[in-house]
Coordinates of C-alpha atoms and ligand atoms in Angstrom, one line a residue:
M678 CA -46.5 21.5 -73.9
A679 CA -45.2 22.0 -77.3
V680 CA -44.1 25.3 -78.0
Q681 CA -43.0 25.0 -81.4
Q682 CA -43.1 22.5 -84.1
S683 CA -41.5 23.5 -87.6
K684 CA -40.6 20.7 -90.7
S685 CA -39.6 17.7 -88.3
E686 CA -38.7 19.0 -85.3
I687 CA -40.7 19.2 -82.2
A688 CA -39.8 21.7 -79.2
L689 CA -41.1 21.4 -75.9
K690 CA -40.7 22.8 -73.0
G691 CA -40.0 21.0 -69.2
I692 CA -38.7 21.5 -66.3
G693 CA -34.9 22.3 -66.4
V694 CA -33.1 20.4 -63.3
S695 CA -29.6 19.6 -64.4
P696 CA -28.1 22.2 -66.8
G697 CA -26.2 21.5 -69.7
I698 CA -26.6 20.5 -73.4
A699 CA -26.9 17.3 -74.6
V700 CA -27.2 15.9 -78.5
F701 CA -27.8 11.9 -78.7
K702 CA -30.1 9.7 -80.0
S703 CA -33.1 8.8 -77.4
Q704 CA -33.6 5.5 -75.6
L705 CA -37.1 4.9 -74.8
L706 CA -37.1 3.1 -71.4
T707 CA -40.8 1.5 -71.2
P708 CA -43.2 1.4 -68.2
H709 CA -43.3 -2.0 -66.6
S710 CA -47.0 -2.3 -66.8
D711 CA -46.7 -1.4 -70.4
R712 CA -43.8 -4.4 -71.6
A713 CA -45.9 -7.4 -72.1
V714 CA -48.1 -5.5 -74.2
Q715 CA -47.2 -5.9 -78.0
R716 CA -45.6 -2.4 -79.0
S717 CA -43.9 -1.8 -82.6
I718 CA -40.5 -0.9 -82.6
S719 CA -38.1 1.0 -85.1
K720 CA -34.9 -1.2 -86.7
D721 CA -32.7 1.0 -83.9
E722 CA -34.5 -0.7 -81.1
I723 CA -33.8 -4.3 -82.3
P724 CA -30.3 -4.7 -80.8
F725 CA -32.3 -3.2 -77.6
E726 CA -35.3 -5.9 -77.9
I727 CA -32.3 -8.6 -78.8
A728 CA -30.2 -7.3 -75.0
R729 CA -33.1 -7.6 -72.9
F730 CA -34.1 -10.8 -74.3
E731 CA -30.8 -12.6 -73.5
E732 CA -30.0 -11.2 -70.1
A733 CA -33.3 -12.2 -69.8
L734 CA -32.4 -15.8 -71.0
I735 CA -29.1 -15.9 -68.6
A736 CA -30.8 -14.7 -65.7
T737 CA -33.6 -17.6 -66.1
H738 CA -30.6 -20.0 -66.8
D739 CA -29.3 -18.9 -63.3
Q740 CA -32.2 -18.6 -61.5
I741 CA -32.8 -22.5 -62.6
K742 CA -29.3 -23.4 -61.6
H743 CA -30.0 -22.1 -58.2
I744 CA -33.2 -23.9 -57.7
Q745 CA -31.8 -27.4 -59.2
K746 CA -29.1 -26.7 -56.4
Q747 CA -31.4 -26.2 -53.7
V748 CA -33.6 -29.3 -54.4
A749 CA -31.1 -31.7 -54.7
E750 CA -29.8 -30.7 -51.5
V751 CA -33.1 -31.1 -49.4
L752 CA -34.6 -33.9 -51.6
G753 CA -32.2 -35.6 -54.0
D754 CA -30.3 -35.1 -57.5
E755 CA -33.3 -37.9 -58.5
H756 CA -35.7 -34.7 -58.3
A757 CA -33.5 -32.4 -59.5
S758 CA -32.9 -33.6 -62.4
I759 CA -36.5 -32.8 -63.4
F760 CA -34.6 -28.9 -64.4
D761 CA -33.0 -30.4 -67.1
A762 CA -35.3 -30.2 -69.4
H763 CA -36.1 -26.8 -68.1
I764 CA -32.2 -25.7 -68.5
L765 CA -32.8 -27.4 -72.2
V766 CA -35.5 -25.1 -73.1
V767 CA -34.0 -22.4 -72.4
D768 CA -30.5 -22.7 -74.0
D769 CA -32.4 -24.1 -77.4
R770 CA -30.7 -22.3 -79.5
T771 CA -33.8 -23.1 -82.5
F772 CA -36.4 -21.9 -79.8
I773 CA -34.2 -18.6 -79.1
E774 CA -33.2 -18.2 -82.9
D775 CA -36.7 -18.2 -84.1
V776 CA -37.6 -15.3 -81.3
I777 CA -35.0 -13.0 -82.6
R778 CA -35.1 -13.8 -85.8
T779 CA -39.2 -12.6 -85.9
I780 CA -38.7 -9.7 -83.9
Q781 CA -36.2 -8.7 -86.6
S782 CA -38.8 -9.3 -89.5
D783 CA -41.8 -8.1 -87.4
L784 CA -40.2 -5.6 -85.5
I785 CA -42.0 -5.9 -82.3
N786 CA -41.1 -5.9 -79.1
V787 CA -39.8 -9.0 -77.4
E788 CA -42.6 -10.2 -74.8
P789 CA -46.0 -10.9 -77.3
V790 CA -42.5 -12.6 -79.5
L791 CA -41.4 -14.8 -76.7
Q792 CA -45.4 -15.7 -76.0
A793 CA -46.4 -16.9 -79.6
V794 CA -43.4 -18.7 -80.3
A795 CA -43.6 -20.6 -77.4
N796 CA -46.9 -21.3 -77.6
R797 CA -46.3 -22.6 -81.1
Y798 CA -43.6 -25.0 -80.2
A799 CA -45.7 -26.2 -76.8
D800 CA -48.5 -26.5 -78.3
M801 CA -47.2 -28.6 -81.3
L802 CA -45.4 -30.8 -79.0
A803 CA -48.6 -31.1 -76.9
K804 CA -50.4 -32.6 -80.1
V805 CA -47.7 -35.6 -80.5
Q806 CA -49.2 -39.0 -78.8
D807 CA -46.0 -39.6 -76.5
S808 CA -45.8 -38.8 -72.5
Y809 CA -42.2 -37.9 -73.0
L810 CA -42.7 -35.1 -75.8
S811 CA -46.1 -33.8 -74.8
E812 CA -44.6 -33.1 -70.7
R813 CA -42.0 -31.0 -72.3
A814 CA -44.5 -28.3 -73.4
A815 CA -44.9 -27.8 -70.1
D816 CA -41.5 -26.9 -69.5
I817 CA -41.7 -25.0 -72.3
R818 CA -44.2 -23.5 -70.4
D819 CA -42.9 -23.2 -67.0
V820 CA -39.8 -21.9 -68.4
T821 CA -41.8 -18.9 -70.7
K822 CA -43.2 -17.7 -67.7
R823 CA -39.4 -17.8 -65.9
I824 CA -38.6 -15.5 -69.3
M825 CA -41.1 -13.4 -69.1
A826 CA -40.9 -12.2 -64.9
N827 CA -37.5 -11.8 -65.7
L828 CA -37.9 -9.6 -68.3
A829 CA -40.5 -7.6 -66.5
G830 CA -37.8 -6.5 -64.3
E831 CA -37.4 -2.9 -63.0
T832 CA -36.4 -0.1 -64.9
L833 CA -33.0 -0.7 -63.0
D834 CA -32.4 -3.4 -65.4
Q835 CA -33.5 -1.9 -68.8
M836 CA -30.8 0.4 -68.1
K837 CA -28.3 -1.8 -67.2
Q838 CA -28.5 -2.5 -70.9
I839 CA -27.9 0.3 -72.5
K840 CA -25.1 -0.3 -74.5
E841 CA -24.7 3.2 -76.5
P842 CA -24.1 6.8 -75.8
C843 CA -28.2 8.2 -75.7
I844 CA -30.8 10.2 -73.6
V845 CA -33.0 8.3 -71.4
V846 CA -36.5 8.9 -72.0
A847 CA -38.9 8.0 -69.4
H848 CA -42.2 7.9 -67.7
D849 CA -40.5 8.6 -64.0
L850 CA -37.1 8.0 -62.8
S851 CA -36.6 7.1 -58.8
P852 CA -33.9 8.4 -57.0
S853 CA -32.6 4.8 -57.1
D854 CA -32.8 4.5 -60.4
T855 CA -30.7 7.5 -61.3
A856 CA -28.0 6.9 -58.3
S857 CA -27.1 3.9 -61.3
I858 CA -27.2 5.4 -64.3
N859 CA -24.2 4.6 -65.8
K860 CA -22.8 8.4 -66.9
E861 CA -20.8 6.7 -70.1
M862 CA -23.9 5.7 -71.6
V863 CA -26.8 7.8 -69.8
K864 CA -26.2 11.6 -71.1
A865 CA -29.1 13.0 -70.0
F866 CA -32.5 12.1 -69.2
I867 CA -36.1 13.6 -69.7
T868 CA -39.0 12.4 -68.1
D869 CA -42.9 12.8 -68.2
L870 CA -43.2 13.2 -64.6
G871 CA -40.8 14.4 -62.1
S872 CA -40.0 18.7 -60.6
S873 CA -37.3 20.7 -59.5
T874 CA -36.7 19.2 -56.0
S875 CA -37.7 15.9 -56.3
H876 CA -34.9 13.8 -55.2
T877 CA -34.4 12.3 -58.9
A878 CA -34.0 16.5 -60.0
I879 CA -31.3 16.3 -57.1
M880 CA -29.2 12.7 -58.1
A881 CA -29.2 14.0 -61.9
K882 CA -27.3 17.3 -60.7
A883 CA -25.2 15.4 -58.6
L884 CA -24.1 13.7 -61.5
E885 CA -24.0 16.3 -63.6
V886 CA -26.7 14.1 -66.0
P887 CA -28.1 17.4 -67.9
A888 CA -32.0 16.8 -67.7
V889 CA -35.5 17.9 -67.7
V890 CA -38.6 16.6 -66.3
G891 CA -42.7 17.1 -66.1
L892 CA -42.8 17.4 -69.9
H893 CA -46.1 15.3 -69.7
N894 CA -46.2 13.2 -72.5
I895 CA -42.6 12.8 -73.9
T896 CA -42.6 9.3 -74.0
A897 CA -46.1 9.7 -76.1
V898 CA -43.9 11.8 -78.7
I899 CA -40.7 10.3 -78.8
N900 CA -39.6 7.0 -80.5
S901 CA -35.9 4.9 -79.1
G902 CA -33.6 6.4 -82.2
D903 CA -35.1 10.0 -82.9
P904 CA -32.5 12.4 -82.0
V905 CA -32.6 14.4 -79.1
L906 CA -31.3 17.8 -78.3
I907 CA -31.8 19.0 -74.7
D908 CA -31.3 22.6 -73.1
G909 CA -31.1 21.2 -69.0
A910 CA -30.7 24.5 -67.6
K911 CA -33.9 26.4 -69.8
G912 CA -36.2 22.9 -69.3
L913 CA -36.3 22.6 -73.3
V914 CA -36.0 19.4 -75.4
F915 CA -35.8 20.0 -79.2
V916 CA -37.2 15.9 -80.9
N917 CA -35.4 15.9 -84.8
P918 CA -33.5 18.8 -84.4
T919 CA -33.4 21.1 -87.9
E920 CA -29.6 21.6 -88.9
S921 CA -30.0 25.5 -87.7
R922 CA -30.9 24.8 -84.5
L923 CA -28.1 22.5 -83.9
E924 CA -26.1 25.4 -85.0
E925 CA -27.2 27.4 -82.6
Y926 CA -26.5 24.9 -80.0
R927 CA -22.9 24.5 -80.8
K928 CA -22.8 28.4 -80.0
R929 CA -24.6 28.3 -77.4
A930 CA -22.6 25.4 -75.2
A931 CA -19.5 26.3 -76.5
E932 CA -20.2 30.5 -74.8
Q933 CA -21.6 28.5 -71.5
E934 CA -18.2 26.1 -72.2
L935 CA -16.3 29.9 -71.7
I936 CA -18.2 31.1 -68.9
L937 CA -17.7 28.3 -66.9
T938 CA -13.9 27.7 -67.5
E939 CA -14.0 31.6 -65.9
L940 CA -15.7 30.2 -63.4
E941 CA -13.6 27.7 -62.8
T942 CA -10.5 30.0 -61.1
L943 CA -12.8 31.1 -58.2
R944 CA -12.2 27.8 -56.9
D945 CA -9.6 29.1 -54.4
K946 CA -11.1 32.7 -54.0
L947 CA -12.9 33.4 -50.9
P948 CA -16.7 33.5 -50.6
E949 CA -16.5 36.9 -49.5
T950 CA -19.0 40.2 -50.8
K951 CA -17.3 42.9 -52.2
D952 CA -17.8 44.9 -49.1
G953 CA -16.2 42.0 -47.0
Y954 CA -19.0 39.7 -45.8
M955 CA -18.0 36.4 -45.6
V956 CA -20.7 33.2 -46.5
P957 CA -19.4 29.8 -46.2
I958 CA -20.2 27.6 -49.5
T959 CA -19.9 23.5 -47.9
A960 CA -21.6 21.1 -50.8
N961 CA -24.7 18.6 -50.8
I962 CA -23.6 14.8 -51.4
E963 CA -25.5 11.9 -52.2
L964 CA -22.7 9.5 -53.2
L965 CA -19.2 9.0 -52.1
E966 CA -17.4 9.5 -55.0
E967 CA -19.1 13.0 -55.5
L968 CA -16.6 14.2 -52.4
E969 CA -13.6 14.8 -55.0
G970 CA -15.6 17.3 -56.9
V971 CA -16.2 19.3 -54.0
D972 CA -12.6 20.9 -53.6
A973 CA -11.8 21.0 -57.0
R974 CA -15.6 23.3 -57.2
G975 CA -14.5 25.7 -54.8
A976 CA -16.7 24.5 -52.2
K977 CA -15.0 23.3 -47.8
G978 CA -16.9 20.9 -46.3
I979 CA -20.4 19.2 -46.6
G980 CA -23.3 21.1 -45.6
L981 CA -25.2 18.1 -46.2
F982 CA -24.2 13.8 -46.7
R983 CA -27.9 12.6 -47.7
T984 CA -26.6 9.2 -46.1
E985 CA -29.9 7.3 -47.4
F986 CA -28.7 7.4 -50.6
L987 CA -25.8 4.6 -49.1
F988 CA -28.3 2.7 -48.8
L989 CA -30.7 3.3 -52.1
G990 CA -27.7 2.1 -53.7
S991 CA -26.9 -1.1 -52.7
E992 CA -28.8 -4.0 -52.7
S993 CA -28.4 -5.1 -48.8
L994 CA -28.9 -2.4 -46.4
P995 CA -25.3 -1.2 -44.7
G996 CA -23.8 -2.5 -41.4
E997 CA -22.1 -0.5 -38.9
Q998 CA -18.5 -1.4 -40.3
E999 CA -19.9 -0.2 -43.7
Q1000 CA -21.5 3.2 -42.8
Y1001 CA -18.6 3.8 -40.5
E1002 CA -16.5 4.0 -43.5
A1003 CA -18.3 5.8 -45.4
Y1004 CA -18.3 8.9 -43.0
V1005 CA -14.6 8.7 -41.8
R1006 CA -13.7 8.8 -46.0
A1007 CA -16.3 12.0 -46.1
A1008 CA -14.5 13.4 -43.0
E1009 CA -11.2 12.4 -43.8
S1010 CA -11.8 14.1 -47.5
Q1011 CA -12.4 17.1 -45.8
Y1012 CA -10.7 17.8 -43.2
P1013 CA -10.4 20.2 -41.3
S1014 CA -13.7 21.5 -42.7
P1015 CA -16.7 20.4 -41.1
V1016 CA -19.0 17.5 -42.9
V1017 CA -22.2 17.5 -41.5
I1018 CA -24.1 14.0 -41.6
R1019 CA -27.9 13.9 -41.5
T1020 CA -29.2 10.6 -40.4
L1021 CA -31.3 8.6 -42.9
D1022 CA -34.1 10.6 -44.5
L1023 CA -35.7 7.1 -45.9
G1024 CA -39.2 6.6 -46.5
A1025 CA -41.6 8.2 -49.0
D1026 CA -39.6 7.8 -52.4
K1027 CA -36.5 6.7 -51.0
L1028 CA -36.9 3.1 -50.3
P1029 CA -34.0 0.7 -49.9
T1030 CA -34.3 -2.4 -51.9
G1031 CA -35.4 -5.2 -49.1
F1032 CA -37.4 -2.5 -47.2
E1033 CA -41.1 -2.9 -47.0
N1034 CA -43.3 -0.9 -48.5
P1035 CA -45.6 1.0 -45.7
D1036 CA -48.4 1.8 -48.2
E1037 CA -49.4 4.9 -47.2
M1038 CA -51.9 7.2 -48.3
N1039 CA -50.2 9.9 -48.4
P1040 CA -46.1 8.6 -47.9
F1041 CA -44.8 12.2 -47.8
L1042 CA -46.8 13.0 -44.6
G1043 CA -46.1 9.4 -43.4
D1044 CA -43.3 7.7 -41.6
R1045 CA -40.3 9.4 -43.0
A1046 CA -36.5 10.1 -41.8
I1047 CA -36.1 10.9 -37.8
R1048 CA -40.4 9.2 -37.9
L1049 CA -39.0 6.3 -39.3
C1050 CA -35.9 5.7 -37.5
L1051 CA -37.8 6.1 -34.0
S1052 CA -40.0 3.9 -35.0
H1053 CA -36.8 1.5 -35.9
P1054 CA -34.8 2.1 -33.1
D1055 CA -32.3 -0.6 -34.1
L1056 CA -32.1 0.8 -37.6
F1057 CA -30.8 3.9 -36.3
K1058 CA -28.9 3.1 -33.5
T1059 CA -26.8 1.6 -35.8
Q1060 CA -26.4 4.8 -37.8
L1061 CA -25.4 6.9 -34.9
R1062 CA -23.1 3.9 -33.7
A1063 CA -21.5 4.6 -36.8
I1064 CA -21.0 8.4 -36.9
L1065 CA -19.8 8.1 -33.4
R1066 CA -17.2 6.3 -33.7
A1067 CA -15.9 8.5 -37.2
S1068 CA -16.5 11.1 -34.6
V1069 CA -12.9 10.9 -33.5
H1070 CA -12.5 13.0 -36.5
D1071 CA -13.7 16.1 -35.0
N1072 CA -15.5 17.8 -38.1
I1073 CA -18.4 15.2 -38.2
R1074 CA -21.6 16.9 -36.9
V1075 CA -24.8 14.5 -36.7
M1076 CA -28.2 16.2 -37.9
Y1077 CA -31.6 14.8 -38.1
P1078 CA -34.3 15.2 -40.8
M1079 CA -37.7 16.0 -40.9
V1080 CA -38.2 17.1 -37.5
S1081 CA -41.6 18.1 -36.5
C1082 CA -41.7 18.6 -32.7
V1083 CA -39.3 19.1 -30.2
Q1084 CA -40.0 15.9 -28.4
E1085 CA -39.0 13.9 -31.8
V1086 CA -35.0 15.9 -31.1
M1087 CA -35.0 14.7 -27.6
D1088 CA -36.0 11.1 -28.4
A1089 CA -33.6 10.8 -31.0
N1090 CA -30.4 12.8 -28.3
T1091 CA -31.8 9.9 -26.1
L1092 CA -30.9 7.4 -28.2
L1093 CA -27.5 8.8 -29.3
R1094 CA -26.6 8.8 -25.5
Q1095 CA -27.5 5.4 -25.0
C1096 CA -24.9 4.9 -28.2
M1097 CA -22.3 6.8 -26.4
M1098 CA -22.8 4.6 -23.4
E1099 CA -22.5 1.6 -25.3
L1100 CA -19.3 2.8 -27.2
S1101 CA -17.9 3.6 -24.1
K1102 CA -18.3 0.3 -22.2
E1103 CA -16.3 -1.4 -25.3
G1104 CA -14.3 0.8 -25.2
L1105 CA -14.8 2.4 -28.3
P1106 CA -13.5 6.1 -29.2
F1107 CA -15.7 9.1 -29.9
N1108 CA -16.5 12.6 -29.7
Q1109 CA -18.5 13.8 -26.1
D1110 CA -19.2 17.0 -27.8
I1111 CA -20.2 15.6 -31.3
P1112 CA -22.3 19.2 -32.3
I1113 CA -26.3 18.2 -33.3
G1114 CA -28.1 19.7 -35.6
T1115 CA -31.5 19.8 -37.0
M1116 CA -32.7 20.2 -40.2
I1117 CA -35.7 23.4 -40.4
E1118 CA -37.9 21.7 -42.9
V1119 CA -41.6 21.6 -42.0
P1120 CA -43.0 24.5 -40.4
S1121 CA -44.4 23.5 -37.2
A1122 CA -40.6 23.1 -36.8
A1123 CA -39.7 26.5 -38.0
L1124 CA -42.4 27.8 -35.9
I1125 CA -41.0 26.5 -32.8
A1126 CA -37.3 26.7 -33.6
D1127 CA -36.9 28.9 -30.4
I1128 CA -38.5 26.2 -28.4
I1129 CA -36.6 23.2 -30.4
A1130 CA -32.5 25.8 -30.2
P1131 CA -31.9 24.7 -26.4
H1132 CA -31.1 21.0 -27.8
V1133 CA -29.2 22.0 -30.5
S1134 CA -26.5 23.8 -31.2
F1135 CA -27.5 24.2 -35.1
F1136 CA -30.0 24.6 -37.8
S1137 CA -30.4 23.8 -41.4
L1138 CA -33.2 25.2 -43.2
G1139 CA -34.1 22.5 -46.1
T1140 CA -36.0 24.5 -48.4
N1141 CA -37.3 22.1 -50.3
D1142 CA -39.3 20.1 -47.7
L1143 CA -40.2 23.5 -46.2
I1144 CA -42.2 24.8 -49.3
Q1145 CA -43.7 21.1 -50.2
Y1146 CA -44.8 21.6 -46.5
T1147 CA -45.8 25.5 -45.7
M1148 CA -47.8 25.4 -49.1
A1149 CA -48.9 22.4 -49.6
V1150 CA -47.7 21.3 -53.2
D1151 CA -46.3 17.9 -53.9
R1152 CA -42.3 19.1 -54.3
G1153 CA -42.2 16.0 -57.0
N1154 CA -45.7 16.1 -58.1
E1155 CA -44.8 18.2 -61.9
N1156 CA -48.3 19.3 -62.4
V1157 CA -48.4 22.1 -59.3
A1158 CA -45.2 22.6 -59.9
H1159 CA -45.9 26.7 -60.7
L1160 CA -47.7 27.1 -56.9
Y1161 CA -43.8 25.5 -55.9
N1162 CA -43.0 28.6 -55.0
P1163 CA -39.9 29.8 -52.4
T1164 CA -40.8 33.8 -53.6
H1165 CA -43.7 33.2 -51.7
M1166 CA -44.1 35.7 -48.6
A1167 CA -44.6 32.5 -46.2
I1168 CA -41.5 31.1 -47.1
V1169 CA -40.0 34.4 -46.7
R1170 CA -41.3 35.0 -43.7
L1171 CA -39.8 31.7 -41.8
I1172 CA -36.6 31.8 -43.5
D1173 CA -36.3 35.3 -41.4
Y1174 CA -38.3 33.8 -38.4
V1175 CA -35.6 30.9 -38.4
V1176 CA -32.5 32.9 -38.5
K1177 CA -33.3 35.6 -36.2
V1178 CA -34.5 33.0 -33.3
S1179 CA -31.2 30.7 -34.0
H1180 CA -28.7 34.3 -33.5
K1181 CA -30.8 35.2 -30.7
F1182 CA -29.9 31.5 -29.2
G1183 CA -26.2 31.5 -30.7
L1184 CA -26.9 29.0 -33.0
W1185 CA -25.4 28.8 -36.9
T1186 CA -28.0 28.5 -39.8
C1187 CA -27.3 26.6 -42.9
V1188 CA -29.3 26.5 -46.0
C1189 CA -29.0 23.0 -47.8
G1190 CA -32.0 23.4 -50.2
Q1191 CA -32.3 24.4 -53.3
M1192 CA -32.6 27.6 -52.8
A1193 CA -29.0 27.9 -51.7
S1194 CA -27.7 26.7 -55.1
S1195 CA -30.3 28.9 -57.0
P1196 CA -28.3 32.4 -58.3
Q1197 CA -30.7 34.2 -58.5
L1198 CA -32.0 33.5 -55.0
V1199 CA -29.1 33.7 -52.4
P1200 CA -28.7 37.5 -52.3
L1201 CA -32.4 36.9 -50.6
L1202 CA -30.8 34.2 -48.1
I1203 CA -27.7 36.2 -47.4
G1204 CA -30.0 39.4 -46.8
L1205 CA -32.4 37.1 -44.7
G1206 CA -28.8 36.8 -42.2
V1207 CA -28.3 32.8 -43.8
D1208 CA -24.6 31.5 -42.3
E1209 CA -23.7 29.6 -44.9
L1210 CA -25.4 28.1 -48.0
S1211 CA -24.6 23.8 -49.0
V1212 CA -25.0 23.8 -52.6
S1213 CA -24.7 20.8 -55.3
P1214 CA -21.0 20.9 -55.7
S1215 CA -21.7 21.4 -59.7
Q1216 CA -23.5 24.8 -58.5
A1217 CA -20.6 25.7 -55.5
P1218 CA -18.6 28.1 -59.0
V1219 CA -21.3 30.1 -59.6
I1220 CA -22.7 30.5 -56.4
K1221 CA -19.4 31.8 -55.3
D1222 CA -19.3 34.7 -58.5
V1223 CA -22.6 35.5 -56.8
I1224 CA -21.2 36.2 -53.5
R1225 CA -18.0 38.0 -54.5
K1226 CA -20.2 40.5 -57.4
L1227 CA -22.4 41.4 -54.4
Y1228 CA -22.7 44.3 -51.7
Y1229 CA -24.0 42.8 -48.4
S1230 CA -25.4 45.8 -48.0
D1231 CA -27.5 45.5 -51.3
A1232 CA -28.3 41.9 -49.7
V1233 CA -29.9 43.1 -46.9
E1234 CA -31.1 46.0 -48.8
L1235 CA -33.0 43.4 -50.8
A1236 CA -33.7 41.1 -47.9
H1237 CA -35.9 44.3 -46.7
K1238 CA -38.1 44.8 -49.1
A1239 CA -38.3 41.2 -49.7
L1240 CA -39.8 41.2 -45.9
N1241 CA -42.0 44.2 -46.7
S1242 CA -43.4 43.0 -50.1
S1243 CA -46.5 41.2 -50.8
S1244 CA -46.4 39.2 -53.7
A1245 CA -43.7 36.8 -54.6
G1246 CA -44.2 37.8 -58.3
H1247 CA -42.8 41.4 -56.7
V1248 CA -40.0 39.2 -54.6
E1249 CA -39.4 37.5 -57.6
Q1250 CA -38.6 40.3 -59.3
L1251 CA -36.6 41.8 -56.6
C1252 CA -33.9 39.1 -57.1
H1253 CA -33.9 39.0 -61.1
D1254 CA -33.6 42.6 -60.9
L1255 CA -30.3 42.3 -58.8
I1256 CA -29.0 39.5 -59.8
K1257 CA -29.3 41.1 -64.2
K1258 CA -27.5 43.8 -62.6
I1259 CA -24.5 42.3 -60.6
A1260 CA -24.0 38.7 -62.4
P1261 CA -25.9 38.6 -65.6
E1262 CA -24.3 35.8 -67.0
V1263 CA -25.1 33.3 -64.4
L1264 CA -28.9 33.2 -65.9
E1265 CA -27.5 32.1 -69.3
I1266 CA -25.9 28.7 -67.7
S1267 CA -28.3 28.1 -64.6
E1268 CA -31.8 26.8 -64.5
Ligands
LIG2234 C1 -34.8 19.9 -47.7 O1 -35.7 19.2 -48.0 O2 -34.9 21.3 -48.3 C2 -33.9 19.0 -48.1 C3 -32.3 19.9 -48.3 O3 -33.8 17.6 -47.4 P1 -33.7 16.9 -49.1 O4 -34.1 17.4 -50.4 O5 -33.2 15.3 -49.1 O6 -35.7 16.2 -48.4
LIG2235 MG1 -36.1 17.6 -47.4

């Protein structure tokens, strides 16, 4: 939605999902399906297109060599030698230079150029009355097909070809595309699709890369090379920013820097309210590289280790030993603070390479998380064994995601016990009393919290999914993002209910959804009696700032008013008023 247009500046408002200000040239990633289509490019895009072509040539060369080797092993050298002709094509500098020159002169993307040049060469050879040369025409067509297939690689490959710092502009990015961003080159990203608690947004926060999503048609508005300014906290994007806009943001960036430097001084201070109520702050991590930042940001321990990102970031599924090493690294880095290892929350938007897509109509309601683990017991047991082996570090806890009925907890516990028996037989040590928790992120689980409670020792409220499933609002869909409302009375009541039940059973309840990372909502959660907040590491200082400026008694009063309210807007206003009163500066730096 364009909100303002001056001479050449275009201002757009999307959903700010990762704070920070960035000004760079844009780099447009072309969606897979559009890449073979002819597209005009700007002069700035020429090096990018040539780099794509050259990478595709290298990949094609390697593939042909590989096939040749396999053929030689199975059918002998004589048959393998036919691929020498293919290698000659892919290495033919005249052909390659012809393609490059045409990209440069006609300013067109590589695919149609390659196709046209290859057709011209092949047609010429086919007309020659010589069987050797006319066969070369077929070679050219074959090899071209292979180069085209390599050019049609995934977004990931395009990302790898970025050689200059830029702001990436894409229709959408998957969580694994985002996980493999090179921060040296990708200084920020903006997308047509997405919303605030999508896993891509979570990943952007984890990497601390400013990002604005849900811009609907930004890929149609921007050309590669256009200068772009983004304000990740407010969700604003300025294409071709004016000099006065740049000046305004230089000042704003300097002010934000000051606030952040001030917040750094809180690192070793306790997360304690003004009237002495302690609310532990732990961290949500997706990647092991984030461990360093946890302590540096003043959080203590890991409230949520999203282990599925170990799987999304790797070419093959990590085995027991690799997982064990990752969990040990997390445990040692945080000792003696707790590390909650959530078992795989795979499925829906988080499917690793090589894992067959189940082709479901409603993947978020499908074979996901604990369901997928229980239907793939080998995969699940490999992880449980790794967690148990790592639990010799007694700060490790295990937690199941997306539980919707008590049977799932019981089945998961049965498999956990089986793994314990196997490890005992093998003489491998583990913690017999490893604390077991469950995510409460499906309304059915919230409403039977009392039935689940006897089977676990802690709860963690996954508000991202709890809101999605309670309100029937897809958390990744920008078209319904306005309906995704954390202050809806249904959410306030469910949190209140779960916390009360957990305390009745002597259980601990953490909030690890994005609500805990939102400064405006933290007083409400504290007032509702939540025992711990697990937040994105980058948000830990600002959350600690809020806690330290808050009176617990005010938080309780806020929660009381919220529970007696009848509208989401009213609850939101109450939260906003309180934060404005106690910590107005945080509104400058948060979404
Ligand atoms: C949640 O749903 O709130 C949660 C923390 O899990 P995830 O965001 O990984 O689905
Ligand atoms: Mg969840």
